[in-house]
Short mmCIF file of C-alpha atoms in Angstrom, two decimals:
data_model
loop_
_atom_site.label_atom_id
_atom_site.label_comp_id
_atom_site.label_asym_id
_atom_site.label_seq_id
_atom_site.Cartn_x
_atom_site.Cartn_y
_atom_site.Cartn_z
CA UNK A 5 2.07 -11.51 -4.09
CA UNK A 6 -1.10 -10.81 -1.84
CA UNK A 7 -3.57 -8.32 -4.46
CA UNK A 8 -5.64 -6.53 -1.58
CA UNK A 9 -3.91 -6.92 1.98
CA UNK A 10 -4.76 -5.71 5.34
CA UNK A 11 -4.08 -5.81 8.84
CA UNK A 12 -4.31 -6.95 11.34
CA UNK A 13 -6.26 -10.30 10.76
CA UNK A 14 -7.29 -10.32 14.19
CA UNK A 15 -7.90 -7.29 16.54
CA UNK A 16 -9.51 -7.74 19.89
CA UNK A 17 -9.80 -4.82 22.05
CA UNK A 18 -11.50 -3.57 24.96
CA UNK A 19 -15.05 -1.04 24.69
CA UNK A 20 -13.88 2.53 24.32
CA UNK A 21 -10.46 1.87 22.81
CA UNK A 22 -9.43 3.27 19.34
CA UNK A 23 -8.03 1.40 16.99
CA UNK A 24 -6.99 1.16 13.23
CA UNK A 25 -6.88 -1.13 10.23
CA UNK A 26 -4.65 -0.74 7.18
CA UNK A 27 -5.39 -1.94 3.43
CA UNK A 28 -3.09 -1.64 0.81
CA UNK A 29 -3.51 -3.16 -3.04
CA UNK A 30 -0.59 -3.75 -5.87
CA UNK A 31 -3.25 -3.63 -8.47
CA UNK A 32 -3.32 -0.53 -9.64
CA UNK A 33 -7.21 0.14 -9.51
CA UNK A 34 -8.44 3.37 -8.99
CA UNK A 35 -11.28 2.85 -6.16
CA UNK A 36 -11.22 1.07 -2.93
CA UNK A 37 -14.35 -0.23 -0.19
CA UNK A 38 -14.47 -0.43 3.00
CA UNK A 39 -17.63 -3.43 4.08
CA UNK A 40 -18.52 -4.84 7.64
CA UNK A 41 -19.88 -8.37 7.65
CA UNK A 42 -21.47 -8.91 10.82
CA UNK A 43 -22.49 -11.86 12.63
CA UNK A 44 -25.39 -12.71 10.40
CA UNK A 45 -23.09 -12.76 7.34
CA UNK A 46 -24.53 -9.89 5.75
CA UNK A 47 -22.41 -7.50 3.40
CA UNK A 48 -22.39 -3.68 4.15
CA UNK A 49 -20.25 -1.28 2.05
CA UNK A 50 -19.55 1.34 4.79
CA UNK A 51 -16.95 3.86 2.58
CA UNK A 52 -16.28 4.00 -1.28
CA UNK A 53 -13.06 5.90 -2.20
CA UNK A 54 -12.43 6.93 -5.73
CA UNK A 55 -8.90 8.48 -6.96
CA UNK A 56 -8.33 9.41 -2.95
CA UNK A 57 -11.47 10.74 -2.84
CA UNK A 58 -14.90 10.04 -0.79
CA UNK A 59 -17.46 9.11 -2.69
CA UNK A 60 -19.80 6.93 -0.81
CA UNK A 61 -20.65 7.19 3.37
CA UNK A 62 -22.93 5.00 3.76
CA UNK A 63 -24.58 6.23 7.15
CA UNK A 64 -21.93 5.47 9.22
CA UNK A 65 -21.43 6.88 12.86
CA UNK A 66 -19.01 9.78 12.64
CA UNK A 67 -16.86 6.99 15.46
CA UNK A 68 -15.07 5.50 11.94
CA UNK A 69 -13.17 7.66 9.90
CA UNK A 70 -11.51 6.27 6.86
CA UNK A 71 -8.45 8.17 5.33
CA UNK A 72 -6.49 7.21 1.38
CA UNK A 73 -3.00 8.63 1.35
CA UNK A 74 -2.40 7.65 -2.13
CA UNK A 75 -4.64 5.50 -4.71
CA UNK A 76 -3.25 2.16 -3.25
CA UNK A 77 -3.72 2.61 0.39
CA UNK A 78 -7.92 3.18 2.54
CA UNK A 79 -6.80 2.97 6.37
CA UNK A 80 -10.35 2.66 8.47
CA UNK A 81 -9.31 4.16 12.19
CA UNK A 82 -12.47 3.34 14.68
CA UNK A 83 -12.74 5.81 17.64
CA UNK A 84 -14.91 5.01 21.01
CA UNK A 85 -15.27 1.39 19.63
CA UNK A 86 -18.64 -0.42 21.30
CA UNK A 87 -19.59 -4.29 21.46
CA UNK A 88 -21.40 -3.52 18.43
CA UNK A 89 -18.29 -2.99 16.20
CA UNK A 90 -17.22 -6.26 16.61
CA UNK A 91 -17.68 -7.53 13.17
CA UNK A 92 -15.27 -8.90 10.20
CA UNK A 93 -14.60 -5.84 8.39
CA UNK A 94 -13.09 -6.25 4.82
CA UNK A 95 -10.96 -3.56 2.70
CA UNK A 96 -11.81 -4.48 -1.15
CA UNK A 97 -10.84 -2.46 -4.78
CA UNK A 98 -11.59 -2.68 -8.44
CA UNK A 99 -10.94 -0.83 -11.52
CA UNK A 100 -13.55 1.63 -11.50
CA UNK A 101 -16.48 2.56 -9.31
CA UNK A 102 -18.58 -0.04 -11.62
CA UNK A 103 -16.30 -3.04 -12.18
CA UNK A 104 -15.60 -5.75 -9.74
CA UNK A 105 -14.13 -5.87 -6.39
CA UNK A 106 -11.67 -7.94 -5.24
CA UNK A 107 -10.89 -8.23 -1.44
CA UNK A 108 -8.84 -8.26 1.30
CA UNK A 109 -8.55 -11.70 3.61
CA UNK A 110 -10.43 -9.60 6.83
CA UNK A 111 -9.56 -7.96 9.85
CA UNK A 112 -12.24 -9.96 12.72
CA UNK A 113 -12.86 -7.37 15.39
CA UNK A 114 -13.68 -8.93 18.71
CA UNK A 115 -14.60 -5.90 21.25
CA UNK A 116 -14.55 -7.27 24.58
CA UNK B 19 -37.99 -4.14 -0.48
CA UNK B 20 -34.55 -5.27 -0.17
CA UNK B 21 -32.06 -3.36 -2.54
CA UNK B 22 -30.85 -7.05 -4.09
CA UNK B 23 -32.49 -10.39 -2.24
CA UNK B 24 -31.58 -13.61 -2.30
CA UNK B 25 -33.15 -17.12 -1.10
CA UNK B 26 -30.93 -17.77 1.90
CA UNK B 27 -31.02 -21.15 2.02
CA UNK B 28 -29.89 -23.69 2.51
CA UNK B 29 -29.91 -25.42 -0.90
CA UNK B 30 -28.94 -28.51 -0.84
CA UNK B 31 -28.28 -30.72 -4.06
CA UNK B 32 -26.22 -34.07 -4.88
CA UNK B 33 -22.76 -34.41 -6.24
CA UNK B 34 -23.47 -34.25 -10.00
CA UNK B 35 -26.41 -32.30 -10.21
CA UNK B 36 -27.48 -28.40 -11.66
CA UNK B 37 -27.48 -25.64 -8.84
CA UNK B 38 -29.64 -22.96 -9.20
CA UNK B 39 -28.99 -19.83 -7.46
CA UNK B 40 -31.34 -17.00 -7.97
CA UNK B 41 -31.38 -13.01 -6.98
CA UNK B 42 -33.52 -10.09 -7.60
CA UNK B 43 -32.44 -6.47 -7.13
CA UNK B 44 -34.56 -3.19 -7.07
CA UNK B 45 -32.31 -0.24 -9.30
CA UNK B 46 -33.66 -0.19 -12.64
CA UNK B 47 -30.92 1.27 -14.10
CA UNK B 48 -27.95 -1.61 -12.61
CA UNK B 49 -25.43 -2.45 -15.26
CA UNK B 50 -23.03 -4.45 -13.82
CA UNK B 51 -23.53 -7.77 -11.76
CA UNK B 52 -21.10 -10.07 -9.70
CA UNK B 53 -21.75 -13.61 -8.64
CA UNK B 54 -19.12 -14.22 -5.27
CA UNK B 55 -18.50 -17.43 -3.42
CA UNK B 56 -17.43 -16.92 0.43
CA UNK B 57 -16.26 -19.74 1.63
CA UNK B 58 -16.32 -19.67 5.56
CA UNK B 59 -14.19 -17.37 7.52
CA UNK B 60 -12.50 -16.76 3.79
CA UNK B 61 -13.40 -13.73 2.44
CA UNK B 62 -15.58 -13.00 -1.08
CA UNK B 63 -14.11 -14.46 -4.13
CA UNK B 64 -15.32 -13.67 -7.46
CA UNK B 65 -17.14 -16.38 -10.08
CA UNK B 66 -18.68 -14.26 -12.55
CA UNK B 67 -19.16 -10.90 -13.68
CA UNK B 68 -21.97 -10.24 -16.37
CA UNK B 69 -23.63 -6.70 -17.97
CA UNK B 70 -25.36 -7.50 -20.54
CA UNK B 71 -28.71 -9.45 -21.11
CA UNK B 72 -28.37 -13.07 -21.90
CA UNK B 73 -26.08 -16.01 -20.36
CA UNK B 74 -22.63 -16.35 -19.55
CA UNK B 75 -20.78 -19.52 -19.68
CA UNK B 76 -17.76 -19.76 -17.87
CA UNK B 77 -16.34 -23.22 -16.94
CA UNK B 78 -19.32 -25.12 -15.09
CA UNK B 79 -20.80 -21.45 -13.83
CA UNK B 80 -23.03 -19.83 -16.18
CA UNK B 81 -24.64 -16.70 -14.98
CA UNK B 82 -27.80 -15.55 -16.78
CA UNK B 83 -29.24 -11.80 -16.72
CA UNK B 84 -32.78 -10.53 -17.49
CA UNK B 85 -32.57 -6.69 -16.50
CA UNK B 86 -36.60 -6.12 -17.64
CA UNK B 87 -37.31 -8.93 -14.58
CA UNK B 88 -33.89 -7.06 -12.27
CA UNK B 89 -33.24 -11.16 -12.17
CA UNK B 90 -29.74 -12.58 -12.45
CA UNK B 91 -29.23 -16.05 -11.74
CA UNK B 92 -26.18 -18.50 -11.12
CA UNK B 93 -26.11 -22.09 -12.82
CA UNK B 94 -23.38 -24.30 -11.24
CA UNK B 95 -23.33 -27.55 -13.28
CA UNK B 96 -21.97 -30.96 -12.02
CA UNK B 97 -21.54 -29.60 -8.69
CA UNK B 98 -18.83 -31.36 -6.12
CA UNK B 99 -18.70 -31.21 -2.62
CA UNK B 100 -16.01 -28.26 -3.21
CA UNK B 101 -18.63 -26.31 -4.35
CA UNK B 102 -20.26 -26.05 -0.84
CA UNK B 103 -19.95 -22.21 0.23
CA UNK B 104 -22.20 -18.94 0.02
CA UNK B 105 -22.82 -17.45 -2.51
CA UNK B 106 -22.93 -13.79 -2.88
CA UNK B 107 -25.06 -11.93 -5.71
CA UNK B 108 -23.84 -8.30 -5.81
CA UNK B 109 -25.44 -5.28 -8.19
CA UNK B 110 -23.82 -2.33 -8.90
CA UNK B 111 -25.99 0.54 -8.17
CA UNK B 112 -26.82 4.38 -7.47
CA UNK B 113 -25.21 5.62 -11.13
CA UNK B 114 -22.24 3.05 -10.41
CA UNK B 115 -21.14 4.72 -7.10
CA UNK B 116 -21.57 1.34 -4.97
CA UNK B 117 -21.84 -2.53 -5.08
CA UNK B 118 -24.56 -3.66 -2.93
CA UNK B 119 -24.61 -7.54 -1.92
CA UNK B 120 -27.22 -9.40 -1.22
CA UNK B 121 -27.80 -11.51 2.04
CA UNK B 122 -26.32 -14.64 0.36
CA UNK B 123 -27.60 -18.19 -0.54
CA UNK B 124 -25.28 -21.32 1.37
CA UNK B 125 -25.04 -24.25 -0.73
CA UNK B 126 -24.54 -28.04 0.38
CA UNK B 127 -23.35 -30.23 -2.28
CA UNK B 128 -23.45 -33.78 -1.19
CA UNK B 129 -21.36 -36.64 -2.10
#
């Protein structure tokens, strides 16, 4: 039974589309990431949700907007999307704001 | 300077031998600190957490902390070829609100 899941795995989509990516986690924890890893391999935390709520925006264009329903769920929906946004983009929880995070498998965004 | 930095590599060791992985971060007042392995086009998989000051041995991974240099370090012992992925240091920062990584350090073990 999959911890953190999201999907799609693989999204490729044209410039200027919108599009969406859904992460849900059995485990119970309380807070939930969003993090791009681009092509350079480098880990950004973009959102930080705690108990539904928005804690961390790390500078991100106003273009992504994430959006908790409940504890378990952090859906990332990406408006105007550019060539820039292409990027593996992983959904991740943990306990508390200052334990570990586990993640999701990735959703690779190719925009074409 | 970087928020956490690591040596990006590539180290490259024999099958058998100690790897050393090293990282520095900037918050004085980090707690909590996460040693990842990324294997690629898997995504981040935790080794080792550690908070306090000292070393932690788990398995052939022992992670060692040293918050008065912001140094934490990650000591893979006997390493196999299975070993061979990046490696992710990560420090929790900004009161605990976020996990920062750093840029990662790839690792060849070879047989």
């Amino acid at each position: 039974d999959t911890a953190v899941s999201q999907t799609p795995k693989y999204l490729v989509t044209q410039m200027g589309n919108d599009k969406s990516i859904k992460c849900e986690q059995n485990l119970g924890h309380d807070t939930m990431y969003w993090y791009k890893q681009d092509s350079k391999k480098f880990l950004k935390i973009m959102f930080s949700y705690n108990n539904k709520e928005l804690i961390i925006n790390e500078t991100v264009p106003n273009r992504f907007s994430p959006k908790s329903p409940d504890k378990a769920h952090l859906n990332l929906h990406i408006n105007s999307l550019e060539l820039g946004d292409s990027a593996v983009y992983f959904c991740a929880s943990s306990a508390s704001v200052a334990s570990e995070a586990f993640f999701g498998q990735g959703t690779r965004l190719t925009v074409v | 300077q970087k928020e956490v930095e690591q040596n990006s590599g590539p180290l490259s060791v024999p099958e058998g031998a100690i790897a050393s992985l090293n990282c520095t971060y900037s918050d004085r007042v980090s707690q909590s600190f996460f040693w990842y392995r990324q294997y690629s086009g898997k995504s981040p998989e935790l080794i080792m957490s550690i908070y306090s000051n000292g070393d932690k041995e788990d398995g052939r991974f022992t992670a060692q902390l040293n918050k008065a240099s912001q140094y934490v370090s990650l000591l893979i012992r006997d390493s196999q070829p299975s070993d061979s992925a990046t490696y992710l240091c990560a420090v929790n920062m900004s009161g605990g609100f976020k996990t920062i990584f750093g840029a990662g350090t790839r690792l060849f073990v070879k047989a």
